[in-house]
Amino acid sequence: MSFTIRKALKDDMLDVMNLIKELAHFEKEADAVQVTVEDLENDGFGESPLFNCFVAEMDSEIVGMALFYSRYSTWKGPTIHLEDLIVTESKRGLKIGSALYAKVIEYGYKKGVKRIEWAVLDWNKPAIDFYEKTGARVLRDWNTVHIENESIKNYVNGL
Amino acid sequence: MSFTIRKALKDDMLDVMNLIKELAHFEKEADAVQVTVEDLENDGFGESPLFNCFVAEMDSEIVGMALFYSRYSTWKGPTIHLEDLIVTESKRGLKIGSALYAKVIEYGYKKGVKRIEWAVLDWNKPAIDFYEKTGARVLRDWNTVHIENESIKNYVNGL
């Protein structure tokens, strides 16, 4: 069962979207996906792409993806954020996830960034164990905060 | 004690750096700041700026700042990440932080982003209370993961 990792092309965005939806469905959040294939095509492959993406291909099928972009740390300078790393359920356990992960870390290394970061669910022990084995550190005392659509609108209108 | 909030200029970066260092010092992490004033000037005010910044000015002095940039959610599309919101210690309690926060949320609202996000220390109850009152939600089960300089190098060299 061999696979290859390569940079995603615009034409891969339908497959990438399907992976995003598969994960959202698994997390029982299918309705939360508001991005469309066209959005991914425009946002990732325009003049100033908003993200970069690697895909894993097996028998001419996209079976995994890693999507990432630049961030900025006022301590470290430019960093990379790994937003999504998804392997389709039927192809797990074949080290495809590790290979995608390695590709992103290698990409950051070549770019010379001083930090690569991402988020993990605090109960996802297999993932945490894997990350820590590669030298990553879980910042257990930092939580993520979100303000979304309706709340943004309500807050601004109340100012 | 009145203040104004305005977009940061390149010339403000020395003052912004001092605020970054003040916070790092307070967190007993002064040595972790590897970014220089020149980095901030180049990274924030070049052809493709890596961040945006608002500053709070009082009696011709910069007393606070909010630094943010674009991210990308595969569910929501383009989002804004608030990286730092700092008010100098002697000027706290004057609602300067709230005003900087409001300016960033308003900026995101005008841009039409579906999410604005940031990180908070899980023990920082005053901050969490403030955020929740504005309609933001703390994602308590998500942790941040970092892999930095040396670990990136060691991991890549071991591949």
mmCIF file of C-alpha atoms in Angstrom:
data_model
loop_
_atom_site.group_PDB
_atom_site.id
_atom_site.type_symbol
_atom_site.label_atom_id
_atom_site.label_comp_id
_atom_site.label_asym_id
_atom_site.label_seq_id
_atom_site.Cartn_x
_atom_site.Cartn_y
_atom_site.Cartn_z
ATOM 1 C CA MET A 1 0.000 0.000 0.000
ATOM 2 C CA SER A 2 2.268 2.784 -1.138
ATOM 3 C CA PHE A 3 1.313 6.422 -1.310
ATOM 4 C CA THR A 4 2.913 9.686 -2.345
ATOM 5 C CA ILE A 5 2.746 13.125 -0.752
ATOM 6 C CA ARG A 6 2.659 16.110 -3.069
ATOM 7 C CA LYS A 7 1.634 19.751 -3.137
ATOM 8 C CA ALA A 8 -2.118 20.118 -3.685
ATOM 9 C CA LEU A 9 -3.376 21.476 -6.990
ATOM 10 C CA LYS A 10 -6.494 23.535 -7.559
ATOM 11 C CA ASP A 11 -8.096 20.439 -9.096
ATOM 12 C CA ASP A 12 -7.684 18.567 -5.808
ATOM 13 C CA MET A 13 -9.983 20.896 -3.882
ATOM 14 C CA LEU A 14 -13.108 18.753 -4.376
ATOM 15 C CA ASP A 15 -11.286 15.812 -2.786
ATOM 16 C CA VAL A 16 -9.887 18.071 -0.063
ATOM 17 C CA MET A 17 -13.422 19.348 0.630
ATOM 18 C CA ASN A 18 -14.635 15.766 0.959
ATOM 19 C CA LEU A 19 -11.956 15.093 3.588
ATOM 20 C CA ILE A 20 -12.936 18.257 5.475
ATOM 21 C CA LYS A 21 -16.589 17.142 5.408
ATOM 22 C CA GLU A 22 -15.715 13.599 6.444
ATOM 23 C CA LEU A 23 -13.971 14.928 9.547
ATOM 24 C CA ALA A 24 -16.753 17.415 10.342
ATOM 25 C CA HIS A 25 -19.307 14.619 10.006
ATOM 26 C CA PHE A 26 -17.242 12.415 12.316
ATOM 27 C CA GLU A 27 -17.163 15.268 14.856
ATOM 28 C CA LYS A 28 -20.976 15.587 14.435
ATOM 29 C CA GLU A 29 -20.476 19.119 13.137
ATOM 30 C CA ALA A 30 -21.290 18.576 9.446
ATOM 31 C CA ASP A 31 -23.420 21.738 9.356
ATOM 32 C CA ALA A 32 -20.530 23.883 10.577
ATOM 33 C CA VAL A 33 -18.737 23.653 7.222
ATOM 34 C CA GLN A 34 -19.633 26.869 5.403
ATOM 35 C CA VAL A 35 -16.692 26.819 3.011
ATOM 36 C CA THR A 36 -17.326 25.514 -0.527
ATOM 37 C CA VAL A 37 -15.053 23.872 -3.109
ATOM 38 C CA GLU A 38 -15.061 27.179 -5.001
ATOM 39 C CA ASP A 39 -13.944 29.015 -1.849
ATOM 40 C CA LEU A 40 -11.016 26.617 -1.428
ATOM 41 C CA GLU A 41 -10.085 27.057 -5.084
ATOM 42 C CA ASN A 42 -10.195 30.842 -4.872
ATOM 43 C CA ASP A 43 -8.670 31.199 -1.416
ATOM 44 C CA GLY A 44 -5.806 28.759 -1.951
ATOM 45 C CA PHE A 45 -4.885 29.388 -5.563
ATOM 46 C CA GLY A 46 -5.357 33.092 -6.213
ATOM 47 C CA GLU A 47 -2.771 35.857 -6.311
ATOM 48 C CA SER A 48 -2.216 35.877 -2.533
ATOM 49 C CA PRO A 49 -3.095 32.350 -1.408
ATOM 50 C CA LEU A 50 -4.558 32.192 2.105
ATOM 51 C CA PHE A 51 -3.267 28.667 2.686
ATOM 52 C CA ASN A 52 -0.950 25.924 1.455
ATOM 53 C CA CYS A 53 -1.848 22.264 1.202
ATOM 54 C CA PHE A 54 -0.211 18.869 0.768
ATOM 55 C CA VAL A 55 -2.192 15.813 -0.281
ATOM 56 C CA ALA A 56 -1.527 12.095 0.048
ATOM 57 C CA GLU A 57 -2.316 10.095 -3.067
ATOM 58 C CA MET A 58 -2.823 6.328 -3.270
ATOM 59 C CA ASP A 59 -3.918 4.532 -6.462
ATOM 60 C CA SER A 60 -4.728 7.914 -8.032
ATOM 61 C CA GLU A 61 -7.027 8.791 -5.131
ATOM 62 C CA ILE A 62 -6.588 11.565 -2.573
ATOM 63 C CA VAL A 63 -6.663 9.824 0.805
ATOM 64 C CA GLY A 64 -5.290 12.538 3.078
ATOM 65 C CA MET A 65 -4.372 16.201 3.325
ATOM 66 C CA ALA A 66 -2.502 18.702 5.473
ATOM 67 C CA LEU A 67 -3.583 22.344 5.189
ATOM 68 C CA PHE A 68 -1.474 25.116 6.702
ATOM 69 C CA TYR A 69 -0.661 28.832 6.493
ATOM 70 C CA SER A 70 1.588 31.527 7.935
ATOM 71 C CA ARG A 71 1.030 33.171 11.286
ATOM 72 C CA TYR A 72 3.083 35.729 13.179
ATOM 73 C CA SER A 73 4.495 35.552 16.682
ATOM 74 C CA THR A 74 5.650 38.773 18.327
ATOM 75 C CA TRP A 75 8.317 36.651 20.060
ATOM 76 C CA LYS A 76 9.426 34.350 17.224
ATOM 77 C CA GLY A 77 8.474 36.172 14.012
ATOM 78 C CA PRO A 78 6.831 34.263 11.125
ATOM 79 C CA THR A 79 5.460 30.853 12.127
ATOM 80 C CA ILE A 80 3.430 28.146 10.424
ATOM 81 C CA HIS A 81 0.039 26.976 11.601
ATOM 82 C CA LEU A 82 -1.137 23.489 10.695
ATOM 83 C CA GLU A 83 -4.902 23.921 10.457
ATOM 84 C CA ASP A 84 -6.009 20.437 9.360
ATOM 85 C CA LEU A 85 -4.364 17.062 9.029
ATOM 86 C CA ILE A 86 -6.891 14.509 7.800
ATOM 87 C CA VAL A 87 -6.587 10.912 6.593
ATOM 88 C CA THR A 88 -9.711 9.210 5.261
ATOM 89 C CA GLU A 89 -11.001 6.632 7.723
ATOM 90 C CA SER A 90 -10.419 3.555 5.541
ATOM 91 C CA LYS A 91 -6.752 4.441 5.068
ATOM 92 C CA ARG A 92 -5.699 5.050 8.667
ATOM 93 C CA GLY A 93 -2.865 3.086 10.265
ATOM 94 C CA LEU A 94 -0.688 3.238 7.137
ATOM 95 C CA LYS A 95 1.523 6.104 8.378
ATOM 96 C CA ILE A 96 -0.059 8.520 5.894
ATOM 97 C CA GLY A 97 -0.735 11.001 8.703
ATOM 98 C CA SER A 98 2.869 10.820 9.900
ATOM 99 C CA ALA A 99 4.111 11.381 6.349
ATOM 100 C CA LEU A 100 1.885 14.453 5.899
ATOM 101 C CA TYR A 101 3.010 15.758 9.282
ATOM 102 C CA ALA A 102 6.679 15.227 8.374
ATOM 103 C CA LYS A 103 6.168 17.091 5.110
ATOM 104 C CA VAL A 104 4.753 20.134 6.900
ATOM 105 C CA ILE A 105 7.513 20.197 9.525
ATOM 106 C CA GLU A 106 10.111 19.839 6.771
ATOM 107 C CA TYR A 107 8.443 22.699 4.874
ATOM 108 C CA GLY A 108 8.682 24.912 7.958
ATOM 109 C CA TYR A 109 12.290 23.901 8.510
ATOM 110 C CA LYS A 110 13.202 24.885 4.952
ATOM 111 C CA LYS A 111 11.372 28.203 5.371
ATOM 112 C CA GLY A 112 13.410 28.799 8.526
ATOM 113 C CA VAL A 113 10.443 29.457 10.804
ATOM 114 C CA LYS A 114 11.145 29.266 14.519
ATOM 115 C CA ARG A 115 7.810 27.661 15.398
ATOM 116 C CA ILE A 116 5.123 25.463 13.869
ATOM 117 C CA GLU A 117 1.880 25.214 15.804
ATOM 118 C CA TRP A 118 -1.543 23.613 15.768
ATOM 119 C CA ALA A 119 -4.404 22.671 18.094
ATOM 120 C CA VAL A 120 -5.280 19.294 19.579
ATOM 121 C CA LEU A 121 -8.267 18.055 21.565
ATOM 122 C CA ASP A 122 -7.069 17.490 25.121
ATOM 123 C CA TRP A 123 -8.529 13.937 25.237
ATOM 124 C CA ASN A 124 -6.851 12.831 21.991
ATOM 125 C CA LYS A 125 -4.062 10.887 23.691
ATOM 126 C CA PRO A 126 -2.804 8.995 20.590
ATOM 127 C CA ALA A 127 -2.302 12.297 18.749
ATOM 128 C CA ILE A 128 -0.667 13.965 21.761
ATOM 129 C CA ASP A 129 1.681 10.997 22.250
ATOM 130 C CA PHE A 130 2.674 11.159 18.595
ATOM 131 C CA TYR A 131 3.292 14.921 18.669
ATOM 132 C CA GLU A 132 5.338 14.738 21.862
ATOM 133 C CA LYS A 133 7.489 11.957 20.417
ATOM 134 C CA THR A 134 8.418 14.299 17.556
ATOM 135 C CA GLY A 135 9.558 16.996 20.003
ATOM 136 C CA ALA A 136 6.377 19.097 20.111
ATOM 137 C CA ARG A 137 5.021 20.488 23.354
ATOM 138 C CA VAL A 138 1.363 20.710 24.424
ATOM 139 C CA LEU A 139 0.581 24.045 26.108
ATOM 140 C CA ARG A 140 -2.072 22.738 28.466
ATOM 141 C CA ASP A 141 -2.815 26.085 30.126
ATOM 142 C CA TRP A 142 -3.669 27.936 26.911
ATOM 143 C CA ASN A 143 -7.238 27.785 25.646
ATOM 144 C CA THR A 144 -8.610 28.952 22.333
ATOM 145 C CA VAL A 145 -11.283 31.663 22.271
ATOM 146 C CA HIS A 146 -13.693 32.194 19.361
ATOM 147 C CA ILE A 147 -16.167 34.921 18.609
ATOM 148 C CA GLU A 148 -18.330 34.045 15.594
ATOM 149 C CA ASN A 149 -20.760 35.591 13.077
ATOM 150 C CA GLU A 150 -23.809 36.487 15.128
ATOM 151 C CA SER A 151 -21.856 37.358 18.271
ATOM 152 C CA ILE A 152 -19.484 39.605 16.319
ATOM 153 C CA LYS A 153 -22.498 41.404 14.856
ATOM 154 C CA ASN A 154 -24.304 41.716 18.203
ATOM 155 C CA TYR A 155 -21.201 42.962 19.970
ATOM 156 C CA VAL A 156 -20.370 45.565 17.308
ATOM 157 C CA ASN A 157 -23.968 46.786 17.153
ATOM 158 C CA GLY A 158 -23.952 47.201 20.925
ATOM 159 C CA LEU A 159 -20.801 49.355 20.966
ATOM 160 C CA MET B 1 -7.456 60.589 30.985
ATOM 161 C CA SER B 2 -8.534 60.356 27.367
ATOM 162 C CA PHE B 3 -6.867 58.234 24.746
ATOM 163 C CA THR B 4 -7.276 57.532 21.056
ATOM 164 C CA ILE B 5 -7.031 54.278 19.109
ATOM 165 C CA ARG B 6 -5.444 54.421 15.669
ATOM 166 C CA LYS B 7 -3.750 52.205 13.118
ATOM 167 C CA ALA B 8 -0.084 51.663 13.986
ATOM 168 C CA LEU B 9 2.585 53.293 11.822
ATOM 169 C CA LYS B 10 6.031 51.943 11.081
ATOM 170 C CA ASP B 11 7.408 54.595 13.448
ATOM 171 C CA ASP B 12 5.417 53.102 16.327
ATOM 172 C CA MET B 13 7.246 49.782 16.233
ATOM 173 C CA LEU B 14 9.815 50.749 18.887
ATOM 174 C CA ASP B 15 6.962 51.519 21.300
ATOM 175 C CA VAL B 16 5.146 48.356 20.254
ATOM 176 C CA MET B 17 8.332 46.347 20.886
ATOM 177 C CA ASN B 18 8.573 47.873 24.355
ATOM 178 C CA LEU B 19 5.029 46.707 25.125
ATOM 179 C CA ILE B 20 5.868 43.202 23.845
ATOM 180 C CA LYS B 21 8.952 43.128 26.061
ATOM 181 C CA GLU B 22 7.059 44.483 29.065
ATOM 182 C CA LEU B 23 4.584 41.599 28.804
ATOM 183 C CA ALA B 24 7.315 38.998 28.235
ATOM 184 C CA HIS B 25 9.183 40.317 31.257
ATOM 185 C CA PHE B 26 6.000 40.131 33.339
ATOM 186 C CA GLU B 27 5.563 36.502 32.211
ATOM 187 C CA LYS B 28 9.216 35.869 33.210
ATOM 188 C CA GLU B 29 9.996 35.029 29.586
ATOM 189 C CA ALA B 30 12.001 38.122 28.592
ATOM 190 C CA ASP B 31 14.598 35.978 26.812
ATOM 191 C CA ALA B 32 11.978 34.369 24.584
ATOM 192 C CA VAL B 33 11.553 37.557 22.522
ATOM 193 C CA GLN B 34 13.706 37.026 19.441
ATOM 194 C CA VAL B 35 11.929 39.566 17.251
ATOM 195 C CA THR B 36 13.556 42.999 16.869
ATOM 196 C CA VAL B 37 12.136 46.437 16.115
ATOM 197 C CA GLU B 38 13.541 46.088 12.590
ATOM 198 C CA ASP B 39 11.720 42.757 12.178
ATOM 199 C CA LEU B 40 8.427 44.371 13.199
ATOM 200 C CA GLU B 41 9.042 47.252 10.779
ATOM 201 C CA ASN B 42 9.840 44.918 7.894
ATOM 202 C CA ASP B 43 7.239 42.260 8.656
ATOM 203 C CA GLY B 44 4.363 44.635 9.286
ATOM 204 C CA PHE B 45 5.013 47.373 6.736
ATOM 205 C CA GLY B 46 6.437 45.694 3.643
ATOM 206 C CA GLU B 47 4.697 44.756 0.411
ATOM 207 C CA SER B 48 2.809 41.826 1.957
ATOM 208 C CA PRO B 49 2.441 42.732 5.645
ATOM 209 C CA LEU B 50 2.408 39.725 7.968
ATOM 210 C CA PHE B 51 0.292 41.521 10.579
ATOM 211 C CA ASN B 52 -1.897 44.519 11.312
ATOM 212 C CA CYS B 53 -1.743 46.605 14.458
ATOM 213 C CA PHE B 54 -3.745 49.210 16.351
ATOM 214 C CA VAL B 55 -2.185 51.366 19.038
ATOM 215 C CA ALA B 56 -3.668 53.342 21.919
ATOM 216 C CA GLU B 57 -2.186 56.806 22.339
ATOM 217 C CA MET B 58 -2.432 58.995 25.441
ATOM 218 C CA ASP B 59 -0.620 62.335 25.792
ATOM 219 C CA SER B 60 1.420 61.494 22.650
ATOM 220 C CA GLU B 61 2.575 58.222 24.183
ATOM 221 C CA ILE B 62 1.786 54.695 23.012
ATOM 222 C CA VAL B 63 0.219 52.974 26.015
ATOM 223 C CA GLY B 64 -1.319 49.912 24.401
ATOM 224 C CA MET B 65 -1.510 47.829 21.255
ATOM 225 C CA ALA B 66 -3.484 45.070 19.555
ATOM 226 C CA LEU B 67 -1.656 43.028 16.913
ATOM 227 C CA PHE B 68 -3.564 40.671 14.621
ATOM 228 C CA TYR B 69 -3.455 38.910 11.245
ATOM 229 C CA SER B 70 -5.463 36.675 8.923
ATOM 230 C CA ARG B 71 -5.889 32.966 9.387
ATOM 231 C CA TYR B 72 -7.953 30.425 7.470
ATOM 232 C CA SER B 73 -10.569 28.020 8.733
ATOM 233 C CA THR B 74 -11.583 25.105 6.495
ATOM 234 C CA TRP B 75 -15.067 25.470 8.006
ATOM 235 C CA LYS B 76 -15.480 29.253 8.097
ATOM 236 C CA GLY B 77 -13.037 30.623 5.497
ATOM 237 C CA PRO B 78 -10.843 33.646 6.278
ATOM 238 C CA THR B 79 -10.697 34.516 9.978
ATOM 239 C CA ILE B 80 -8.759 36.988 12.106
ATOM 240 C CA HIS B 81 -6.376 36.008 14.869
ATOM 241 C CA LEU B 82 -5.697 38.468 17.664
ATOM 242 C CA GLU B 83 -2.120 37.662 18.631
ATOM 243 C CA ASP B 84 -1.415 40.273 21.321
ATOM 244 C CA LEU B 85 -3.464 42.793 23.239
ATOM 245 C CA ILE B 86 -1.245 44.688 25.641
ATOM 246 C CA VAL B 87 -1.796 47.754 27.836
ATOM 247 C CA THR B 88 1.173 49.132 29.742
ATOM 248 C CA GLU B 89 0.878 48.380 33.445
ATOM 249 C CA SER B 90 0.576 51.968 34.656
ATOM 250 C CA LYS B 91 -2.399 52.593 32.359
ATOM 251 C CA ARG B 92 -4.563 49.591 33.143
ATOM 252 C CA GLY B 93 -8.132 50.001 34.396
ATOM 253 C CA LEU B 94 -8.901 52.868 32.022
ATOM 254 C CA LYS B 95 -10.776 50.697 29.469
ATOM 255 C CA ILE B 96 -7.931 51.000 26.966
ATOM 256 C CA GLY B 97 -7.859 47.212 26.550
ATOM 257 C CA SER B 98 -11.603 47.086 25.911
ATOM 258 C CA ALA B 99 -11.273 49.875 23.333
ATOM 259 C CA LEU B 100 -8.466 48.037 21.497
ATOM 260 C CA TYR B 101 -10.493 44.819 21.616
ATOM 261 C CA ALA B 102 -13.572 46.597 20.241
ATOM 262 C CA LYS B 103 -11.502 48.052 17.411
ATOM 263 C CA VAL B 104 -10.272 44.605 16.353
ATOM 264 C CA ILE B 105 -13.745 43.030 16.498
ATOM 265 C CA GLU B 106 -15.123 45.958 14.510
ATOM 266 C CA TYR B 107 -12.325 45.533 11.961
ATOM 267 C CA GLY B 108 -13.234 41.853 11.545
ATOM 268 C CA TYR B 109 -16.910 42.720 11.268
ATOM 269 C CA LYS B 110 -16.201 45.192 8.467
ATOM 270 C CA LYS B 111 -14.025 42.599 6.695
ATOM 271 C CA GLY B 112 -16.922 40.167 6.937
ATOM 272 C CA VAL B 113 -14.964 37.368 8.605
ATOM 273 C CA LYS B 114 -17.056 34.654 10.235
ATOM 274 C CA ARG B 115 -14.694 34.192 13.187
ATOM 275 C CA ILE B 116 -12.141 36.102 15.242
ATOM 276 C CA GLU B 117 -9.984 34.029 17.557
ATOM 277 C CA TRP B 118 -7.199 34.264 20.112
ATOM 278 C CA ALA B 119 -5.686 32.361 23.017
ATOM 279 C CA VAL B 120 -6.155 32.896 26.742
ATOM 280 C CA LEU B 121 -4.447 31.395 29.788
ATOM 281 C CA ASP B 122 -6.984 29.128 31.450
ATOM 282 C CA TRP B 123 -6.432 30.751 34.886
ATOM 283 C CA ASN B 124 -6.952 34.307 33.619
ATOM 284 C CA LYS B 125 -10.509 34.628 34.920
ATOM 285 C CA PRO B 126 -10.862 38.425 34.514
ATOM 286 C CA ALA B 127 -9.930 38.124 30.824
ATOM 287 C CA ILE B 128 -12.213 35.113 30.290
ATOM 288 C CA ASP B 129 -15.124 36.889 32.004
ATOM 289 C CA PHE B 130 -14.603 39.921 29.795
ATOM 290 C CA TYR B 131 -14.437 37.847 26.582
ATOM 291 C CA GLU B 132 -17.534 35.829 27.460
ATOM 292 C CA LYS B 133 -19.490 38.993 28.196
ATOM 293 C CA THR B 134 -18.773 40.143 24.633
ATOM 294 C CA GLY B 135 -20.179 36.903 23.192
ATOM 295 C CA ALA B 136 -16.911 34.974 22.757
ATOM 296 C CA ARG B 137 -16.649 31.304 23.706
ATOM 297 C CA VAL B 138 -13.677 29.597 25.394
ATOM 298 C CA LEU B 139 -12.914 26.208 23.814
ATOM 299 C CA ARG B 140 -11.690 24.516 26.963
ATOM 300 C CA ASP B 141 -10.944 21.136 25.355
ATOM 301 C CA TRP B 142 -8.598 22.474 22.684
ATOM 302 C CA ASN B 143 -4.931 22.844 23.556
ATOM 303 C CA THR B 144 -2.202 24.544 21.588
ATOM 304 C CA VAL B 145 0.793 22.510 20.405
ATOM 305 C CA HIS B 146 4.181 24.055 19.518
ATOM 306 C CA ILE B 147 7.258 22.592 17.921
ATOM 307 C CA GLU B 148 10.160 25.061 18.012
ATOM 308 C CA ASN B 149 13.639 25.681 16.504
ATOM 309 C CA GLU B 150 15.784 22.917 17.916
ATOM 310 C CA SER B 151 13.025 20.309 17.956
ATOM 311 C CA ILE B 152 12.086 21.093 14.351
ATOM 312 C CA LYS B 153 15.718 20.609 13.360
ATOM 313 C CA ASN B 154 16.157 17.401 15.357
ATOM 314 C CA TYR B 155 12.939 15.927 14.035
ATOM 315 C CA VAL B 156 13.716 16.743 10.387
ATOM 316 C CA ASN B 157 17.268 15.438 10.695
ATOM 317 C CA GLY B 158 15.926 12.180 12.118
ATOM 318 C CA LEU B 159 13.482 11.586 9.249
#
